[in-house]
Coordinates of C-alpha atoms in Angstrom, one line a residue:
M7 CA 0.0 0.0 0.0
E8 CA 2.8 2.4 0.8
I9 CA 4.5 1.7 -2.5
T10 CA 1.2 2.3 -4.4
L11 CA 0.7 5.6 -2.5
F12 CA 4.2 6.7 -3.3
I13 CA 3.8 6.2 -7.0
F14 CA 0.4 7.8 -6.9
L15 CA 1.7 11.0 -5.4
A16 CA 4.9 11.1 -7.4
V17 CA 3.0 11.2 -10.6
Q18 CA -0.1 13.1 -9.8
C19 CA 1.7 16.1 -8.4
C20 CA 3.5 16.6 -11.6
A21 CA 3.1 20.0 -13.3
C22 CA -0.2 21.6 -12.8
S23 CA 1.8 24.7 -13.4
G24 CA 0.3 28.1 -12.9
W25 CA -2.3 26.8 -10.4
L26 CA -5.0 29.3 -9.8
V27 CA -4.3 30.7 -6.3
Q28 CA -5.3 33.7 -4.5
V29 CA -2.2 35.8 -4.0
P30 CA -2.3 37.9 -0.8
S31 CA -3.0 41.3 -2.1
R32 CA -2.5 44.9 -1.2
L33 CA -3.7 48.1 -2.9
L34 CA -1.4 49.0 -5.7
N35 CA 1.2 51.6 -4.8
H36 CA 1.4 54.0 -7.7
R37 CA 5.1 54.8 -7.4
S38 CA 7.6 52.8 -9.3
P39 CA 10.1 51.0 -7.0
T40 CA 12.8 51.4 -9.6
S41 CA 13.5 55.1 -10.3
C42 CA 11.7 58.4 -10.3
S43 CA 12.2 58.6 -14.1
Q44 CA 9.9 55.6 -14.6
K45 CA 6.1 55.8 -14.2
L46 CA 3.8 53.0 -13.4
I47 CA 1.0 52.9 -16.0
V48 CA -2.4 52.4 -14.5
Q49 CA -5.0 52.8 -17.2
A50 CA -8.2 50.9 -17.8
F51 CA -11.5 50.4 -19.5
P52 CA -14.3 51.1 -17.2
N53 CA -16.7 48.3 -16.3
R54 CA -20.3 48.1 -15.3
G55 CA -19.5 47.8 -11.6
G56 CA -17.1 46.0 -9.2
G57 CA -13.6 45.2 -10.1
F58 CA -10.4 46.8 -9.1
P59 CA -10.8 49.3 -6.3
L60 CA -8.9 52.0 -8.0
M61 CA -11.4 53.9 -10.2
M62 CA -13.5 50.8 -10.5
Q63 CA -11.4 49.4 -13.3
Q64 CA -11.4 46.0 -14.9
V65 CA -8.6 46.0 -17.4
V66 CA -5.4 47.3 -15.8
F67 CA -2.3 48.3 -17.6
C68 CA 0.5 47.9 -15.0
G69 CA 3.7 47.8 -17.0
I70 CA 6.5 50.3 -16.6
T71 CA 6.6 52.9 -19.4
C72 CA 8.9 51.6 -22.1
T73 CA 11.1 53.9 -24.2
D74 CA 13.2 51.1 -25.8
K75 CA 12.1 48.4 -28.1
R76 CA 12.7 45.7 -25.6
G77 CA 12.3 45.5 -21.9
S78 CA 15.4 46.4 -20.0
V79 CA 16.9 43.3 -18.5
S80 CA 19.4 43.1 -15.7
G81 CA 20.7 40.4 -13.4
S82 CA 24.2 39.4 -12.4
D83 CA 23.4 35.7 -12.2
I84 CA 22.3 35.2 -15.8
V85 CA 24.5 33.2 -18.1
S86 CA 23.3 33.6 -21.7
Q87 CA 23.4 30.5 -23.7
Q88 CA 25.1 30.5 -27.1
S89 CA 23.2 29.3 -30.1
G90 CA 25.1 26.0 -30.0
D91 CA 24.3 25.2 -26.4
K92 CA 21.8 22.4 -25.8
L93 CA 18.6 23.0 -24.0
G94 CA 17.3 20.4 -21.7
K95 CA 16.1 19.3 -18.3
T96 CA 18.0 21.9 -16.3
S97 CA 17.5 24.9 -18.6
T98 CA 15.7 27.9 -17.3
A99 CA 13.2 30.2 -19.0
I100 CA 15.6 33.0 -19.5
E101 CA 18.2 30.6 -20.9
V102 CA 15.7 29.5 -23.5
V103 CA 14.9 33.0 -24.7
N104 CA 18.6 33.8 -24.7
H105 CA 19.3 30.6 -26.6
Y106 CA 17.0 31.7 -29.5
G107 CA 18.0 35.3 -29.2
V108 CA 14.8 36.6 -30.7
D109 CA 13.6 40.1 -30.5
L110 CA 9.9 39.9 -29.6
S111 CA 9.2 43.6 -30.0
G112 CA 5.8 44.0 -31.6
K113 CA 4.7 40.5 -30.5
T114 CA 1.9 39.8 -28.0
A115 CA 1.5 36.9 -25.6
V116 CA -1.7 36.1 -23.7
V117 CA -0.9 33.9 -20.7
T118 CA -3.5 32.4 -18.4
G119 CA -2.5 32.0 -14.7
G120 CA 0.1 34.7 -15.5
N121 CA 0.2 36.1 -12.0
S122 CA 1.9 33.2 -10.3
G123 CA 4.2 30.2 -10.7
I124 CA 5.2 29.0 -14.2
G125 CA 2.8 31.5 -15.8
L126 CA 4.4 34.4 -14.1
E127 CA 7.9 33.3 -15.2
T128 CA 6.7 32.8 -18.7
C129 CA 5.4 36.3 -18.8
K130 CA 8.7 37.6 -17.4
A131 CA 10.9 35.7 -19.8
L132 CA 8.9 36.8 -22.8
A133 CA 8.8 40.4 -21.6
S134 CA 12.6 40.4 -21.3
R135 CA 12.7 40.2 -25.1
G136 CA 10.2 43.0 -25.6
C137 CA 7.0 41.0 -25.9
R138 CA 3.8 42.7 -24.9
I139 CA 2.1 40.6 -22.2
V140 CA -1.5 40.2 -21.5
M141 CA -1.5 38.6 -18.1
M142 CA -4.7 36.8 -17.3
S143 CA -4.9 37.1 -13.5
Y144 CA -6.9 35.4 -10.7
P145 CA -8.7 36.4 -8.6
D146 CA -8.4 40.0 -9.7
E147 CA -6.2 42.6 -11.5
E148 CA -4.6 43.6 -8.2
A149 CA -3.0 40.2 -7.9
G150 CA -1.5 40.6 -11.4
C151 CA -0.2 44.1 -10.7
E152 CA 1.4 42.8 -7.5
A153 CA 3.1 40.0 -9.4
V154 CA 4.6 42.6 -11.8
R155 CA 5.9 44.7 -8.9
E156 CA 7.2 41.8 -6.8
E157 CA 8.6 39.5 -9.4
I158 CA 9.0 41.0 -12.9
I159 CA 10.6 44.4 -12.3
V160 CA 12.9 43.1 -9.6
D161 CA 15.6 40.4 -9.5
G162 CA 13.2 37.5 -8.8
L163 CA 13.4 33.7 -8.9
G164 CA 15.3 33.7 -12.1
G165 CA 17.9 36.1 -11.0
Y166 CA 17.0 38.8 -13.5
A167 CA 14.7 41.8 -13.7
V168 CA 12.7 43.3 -16.5
R169 CA 12.8 46.9 -15.6
E170 CA 10.5 48.2 -18.3
P171 CA 7.9 45.5 -19.1
N172 CA 4.9 46.1 -21.2
V173 CA 2.2 44.2 -19.3
E174 CA -1.6 44.5 -19.2
V175 CA -3.6 42.6 -16.6
V176 CA -7.0 41.2 -17.2
A177 CA -8.9 39.3 -14.5
M178 CA -10.4 35.9 -15.4
D179 CA -11.9 33.1 -13.4
L180 CA -11.7 29.9 -15.4
G181 CA -14.3 28.3 -13.1
D182 CA -17.0 30.7 -14.3
L183 CA -17.8 30.6 -18.1
G184 CA -19.3 34.1 -17.8
S185 CA -16.0 35.5 -16.5
V186 CA -14.2 33.7 -19.3
S187 CA -16.4 35.3 -21.9
S188 CA -16.0 38.7 -20.4
A189 CA -12.2 38.3 -20.2
A190 CA -11.9 37.2 -23.8
T191 CA -13.9 40.3 -24.9
K192 CA -11.5 42.5 -22.9
V193 CA -8.5 40.8 -24.4
L194 CA -9.8 41.5 -27.9
E195 CA -10.4 45.1 -27.0
V196 CA -6.8 45.7 -26.0
V197 CA -4.8 43.6 -28.5
R198 CA -4.8 43.4 -32.3
D199 CA -2.9 40.1 -32.9
I200 CA -1.9 37.3 -30.5
D201 CA 1.4 35.7 -31.3
F202 CA 1.5 33.3 -28.3
L203 CA -1.5 32.0 -26.5
V204 CA -0.3 30.1 -23.4
L205 CA -3.0 28.1 -21.6
N206 CA -1.2 27.6 -18.4
A207 CA -3.6 28.1 -15.5
G208 CA -5.1 25.3 -13.6
V209 CA -6.2 23.7 -10.3
A210 CA -5.1 20.5 -8.6
G211 CA -5.8 18.8 -5.2
V212 CA -9.1 20.7 -4.6
G213 CA -11.1 17.6 -3.6
R214 CA -14.6 17.2 -4.9
A215 CA -15.9 20.6 -5.9
E216 CA -17.7 22.2 -8.8
T217 CA -17.4 25.3 -11.0
K218 CA -20.1 27.9 -11.1
Q219 CA -21.7 26.1 -14.0
G220 CA -21.6 22.8 -12.1
F221 CA -18.7 21.1 -13.8
E222 CA -16.3 19.0 -11.8
M223 CA -13.7 21.5 -10.7
H224 CA -10.5 20.0 -12.2
I225 CA -11.8 19.4 -15.7
G226 CA -14.1 22.4 -15.4
V227 CA -11.2 24.9 -14.9
N228 CA -8.3 23.1 -16.6
H229 CA -10.2 22.0 -19.7
F230 CA -13.7 23.6 -20.1
G231 CA -12.5 27.0 -19.0
H232 CA -9.6 27.0 -21.4
F233 CA -11.7 25.5 -24.2
H234 CA -14.2 28.3 -23.9
F235 CA -11.5 31.0 -23.7
T236 CA -9.8 29.7 -26.8
D237 CA -13.1 29.3 -28.6
C238 CA -13.9 33.0 -27.9
L239 CA -10.6 34.1 -29.3
L240 CA -10.4 31.8 -32.3
P241 CA -12.4 33.9 -34.8
A242 CA -9.9 36.8 -34.3
L243 CA -6.9 34.4 -34.4
R244 CA -8.0 33.0 -37.7
Q245 CA -8.4 36.5 -39.2
Q246 CA -5.1 38.0 -38.1
A247 CA -2.2 38.2 -40.5
S248 CA 0.5 36.9 -38.2
P249 CA 0.9 33.3 -37.0
C250 CA -0.2 32.2 -33.5
R251 CA 1.5 29.6 -31.4
V252 CA -1.0 28.0 -28.9
V253 CA 0.8 26.3 -26.0
V254 CA -1.3 24.0 -23.7
V255 CA 0.3 23.2 -20.4
S256 CA -0.6 19.6 -19.5
S257 CA 1.2 17.1 -17.2
V258 CA 2.8 13.7 -17.2
A259 CA -0.1 12.8 -14.9
H260 CA -2.3 12.4 -18.0
A261 CA -0.4 9.1 -18.8
S262 CA -0.4 7.5 -15.4
F263 CA -3.9 7.9 -14.2
G264 CA -5.7 10.1 -16.8
D265 CA -8.9 8.4 -18.0
I266 CA -11.8 10.0 -19.9
Q267 CA -15.3 8.6 -20.0
L268 CA -17.3 10.9 -22.2
D269 CA -20.7 9.9 -20.8
D270 CA -19.7 11.0 -17.3
L271 CA -17.0 13.6 -17.3
H272 CA -18.1 15.1 -14.0
Y273 CA -18.8 11.9 -12.0
T274 CA -22.5 12.7 -11.6
K275 CA -24.0 9.7 -13.4
G276 CA -22.7 6.8 -11.4
R277 CA -19.0 6.9 -12.3
P278 CA -17.0 6.7 -9.1
F279 CA -15.1 9.8 -8.2
P280 CA -11.4 8.7 -8.5
G281 CA -10.1 11.1 -5.9
Q282 CA -8.8 14.6 -6.5
W283 CA -5.6 13.5 -8.2
G284 CA -7.5 11.1 -10.5
A285 CA -9.8 13.9 -11.5
Y286 CA -6.7 16.1 -12.1
G287 CA -5.3 13.4 -14.3
Q288 CA -8.5 13.3 -16.4
S289 CA -8.2 17.1 -16.9
K290 CA -4.6 16.9 -18.0
L291 CA -5.5 14.2 -20.5
A292 CA -8.3 16.4 -21.8
N293 CA -5.7 19.2 -22.3
I294 CA -3.6 17.1 -24.7
L295 CA -6.7 15.8 -26.6
F296 CA -7.9 19.4 -26.9
A297 CA -4.5 20.5 -28.3
R298 CA -4.5 17.6 -30.8
E299 CA -8.1 18.3 -32.0
L300 CA -7.5 22.0 -32.2
Y301 CA -4.5 21.4 -34.5
R302 CA -6.4 18.9 -36.6
R303 CA -9.3 21.3 -37.1
E304 CA -7.0 24.2 -38.1
Q305 CA -5.2 22.0 -40.6
L306 CA -8.5 21.6 -42.5
D307 CA -8.1 25.2 -43.5
S308 CA -5.1 25.7 -45.7
S309 CA -4.9 29.3 -44.7
S310 CA -4.7 28.7 -41.0
K311 CA -1.6 30.1 -39.3
L312 CA -2.1 28.3 -35.9
S313 CA 0.4 25.9 -34.5
V314 CA -0.4 24.0 -31.3
L315 CA 1.8 22.2 -28.7
A316 CA 1.2 20.6 -25.4
V317 CA 3.8 20.7 -22.6
H318 CA 4.7 18.8 -19.4
P319 CA 6.8 21.4 -17.5
G320 CA 8.0 19.1 -14.7
V321 CA 7.7 19.0 -10.9
T322 CA 8.8 21.9 -8.7
W323 CA 7.8 23.4 -5.4
S324 CA 5.3 26.2 -6.1
K325 CA 2.0 27.6 -5.0
L326 CA 0.5 24.3 -6.2
W327 CA 1.9 22.7 -3.1
E328 CA 1.8 25.6 -0.8
D329 CA -1.9 26.4 -1.1
A330 CA -3.3 23.0 -1.9
P331 CA -6.5 22.5 0.2
T332 CA -5.3 18.9 1.0
R333 CA -1.8 19.9 2.0
S334 CA -0.2 17.9 4.8
V335 CA 3.2 17.1 6.2
W336 CA 3.2 14.0 4.1
T337 CA 2.4 15.8 0.8
D338 CA 5.1 18.4 1.7
L339 CA 7.7 15.6 2.0
M340 CA 6.6 13.9 -1.1
A341 CA 6.7 17.2 -3.1
R342 CA 10.3 17.8 -2.1
F343 CA 11.2 14.2 -2.9
V344 CA 9.6 13.9 -6.3
Q345 CA 10.4 17.3 -7.8
D346 CA 12.6 17.0 -10.9
K347 CA 12.9 20.8 -11.4
A348 CA 15.0 22.8 -9.0
S349 CA 13.0 26.0 -9.5
I350 CA 10.0 27.5 -11.2
P351 CA 12.3 29.1 -13.9
Q352 CA 13.4 25.6 -14.8
A353 CA 9.8 24.3 -14.9
A354 CA 8.9 27.2 -17.2
S355 CA 11.7 26.4 -19.7
S356 CA 9.7 23.9 -21.7
V357 CA 6.8 26.4 -22.0
L358 CA 9.2 29.0 -23.4
Y359 CA 10.7 26.3 -25.7
A360 CA 7.2 25.5 -27.0
C361 CA 6.6 29.2 -27.7
L362 CA 9.9 30.0 -29.4
A363 CA 11.2 26.8 -31.1
P364 CA 11.3 27.9 -34.8
A365 CA 9.8 24.8 -36.2
A366 CA 6.9 23.5 -34.1
P367 CA 6.5 19.8 -34.3
S368 CA 3.1 18.9 -35.7
P369 CA 0.7 16.9 -33.5
S370 CA 1.4 13.7 -35.3
E371 CA 1.9 10.3 -33.7
E372 CA 4.7 11.6 -31.5
G373 CA 5.3 15.2 -32.3
M374 CA 3.3 17.6 -30.2
Y375 CA 4.1 16.9 -26.6
I376 CA 7.1 18.8 -25.2
V377 CA 9.1 17.6 -22.1
D378 CA 12.4 19.0 -21.0
C379 CA 12.8 21.3 -24.0
A380 CA 12.4 18.4 -26.4
V381 CA 9.7 16.3 -28.0
G382 CA 8.3 13.7 -25.5
K383 CA 5.8 10.9 -25.9
E384 CA 2.3 11.2 -24.6
S385 CA 0.1 8.2 -23.6
E386 CA -1.7 6.0 -26.2
Q387 CA -5.0 7.5 -25.1
A388 CA -3.7 11.0 -25.6
R389 CA -3.0 10.1 -29.3
D390 CA -6.5 8.8 -29.8
M391 CA -7.8 11.1 -32.6
E392 CA -11.4 9.8 -32.4
L393 CA -11.5 10.4 -28.6
A394 CA -10.1 13.9 -29.2
E395 CA -12.9 14.7 -31.6
Q396 CA -15.6 13.3 -29.4
L397 CA -14.3 15.2 -26.4
W398 CA -14.3 18.4 -28.4
L399 CA -17.9 17.9 -29.5
E400 CA -19.0 16.9 -26.0
T401 CA -17.3 19.9 -24.4
Q402 CA -18.8 22.2 -27.0
K403 CA -22.3 20.8 -26.3
Q404 CA -22.0 21.1 -22.5
I405 CA -20.7 24.7 -22.7
R406 CA -23.4 25.7 -25.1
Q407 CA -26.0 24.2 -22.7
A408 CA -24.4 25.8 -19.6
L409 CA -24.5 29.3 -21.2
Q410 CA -28.2 29.1 -22.2
P411 CA -30.3 31.7 -20.4
G412 CA -31.9 30.1 -17.3
A413 CA -29.7 27.0 -17.5
N414 CA -29.6 25.0 -14.3
A415 CA -26.2 24.5 -12.6
G416 CA -24.6 21.2 -13.6
P417 CA -23.9 19.5 -16.9
N418 CA -26.8 17.8 -18.7

């Protein structure tokens, strides 16, 4: 029994990067902590009520004014990789962007779960090369602005600072389809093209719980929320002139205990609830199947410029462990023991690799799942194209039903 439990935890805790957590928040200080010559931008589009306390704003621009084409980067501990250096398991996010040496000025990245963990490091590394960042933040804009102030513009976990980032913050709750719809609308109001869409946010270890629409929490947030967000953005992505790279953060957990039963995705029709980590595994399998089917559908249109990759970032100590509702001394010990990434910047490296690798592998039999900055191999079920299509249709149907006026909570 002890051996079984060990394997269970070792695999299940892998890489639910960018877990949606409530960061302790304070009201935004309007003064830049860097120098008096820099000014913290706080602009917004007014909403119909609620939202960020400052001027009742919903979409908050909280980057530092940028006079150069690229964000100013500093940090004495950075060792830039040369183009011939090999990326791999121990690479960090900033090493990946330095490896490719790209100038991302004029590019835009939308990152879910961008205010913490791997999502935050992804935002920071892309911003270091001049990329404009739309940080999808939970639970509110304030948490995103705090993340900018406390990690991006200072020498944070990666040992470097981006002194002049171009960051906009949009609040989004993936557990509420209405919030997702509103957030997608705001994104399209503030950006023209999206070059990188990083679907990173997620939940794990929350026990048996439901989203606002009554979906099981893990698959409801990790899959249904991201599916709806992407679906809202797709018409614009298809019309834009520039290519878009979609990166879906999954987990190796999909292979060990991920299982999908289309007739009972939410464990409400007699299917036994497999425990919080089993439910998490199902959601991570759904992520890969979503990526595969999205790519297949886009390939039906010869003019499509979308490429799609799924990523397993690895295991590291993060908010996923710190704020897990089921956290215990045992899980703390297991987390330290099974982690294969020394830091969040290391865990974010494969996400950056998926964004920046010049030739994205196509989601063929073995080409669309990235592990340790290289092509990995997903499970057999994750390569089931028929299942991917069926899951897409079932997800689409359930979301449509949930958004109907007067719809009862819970999937039909």
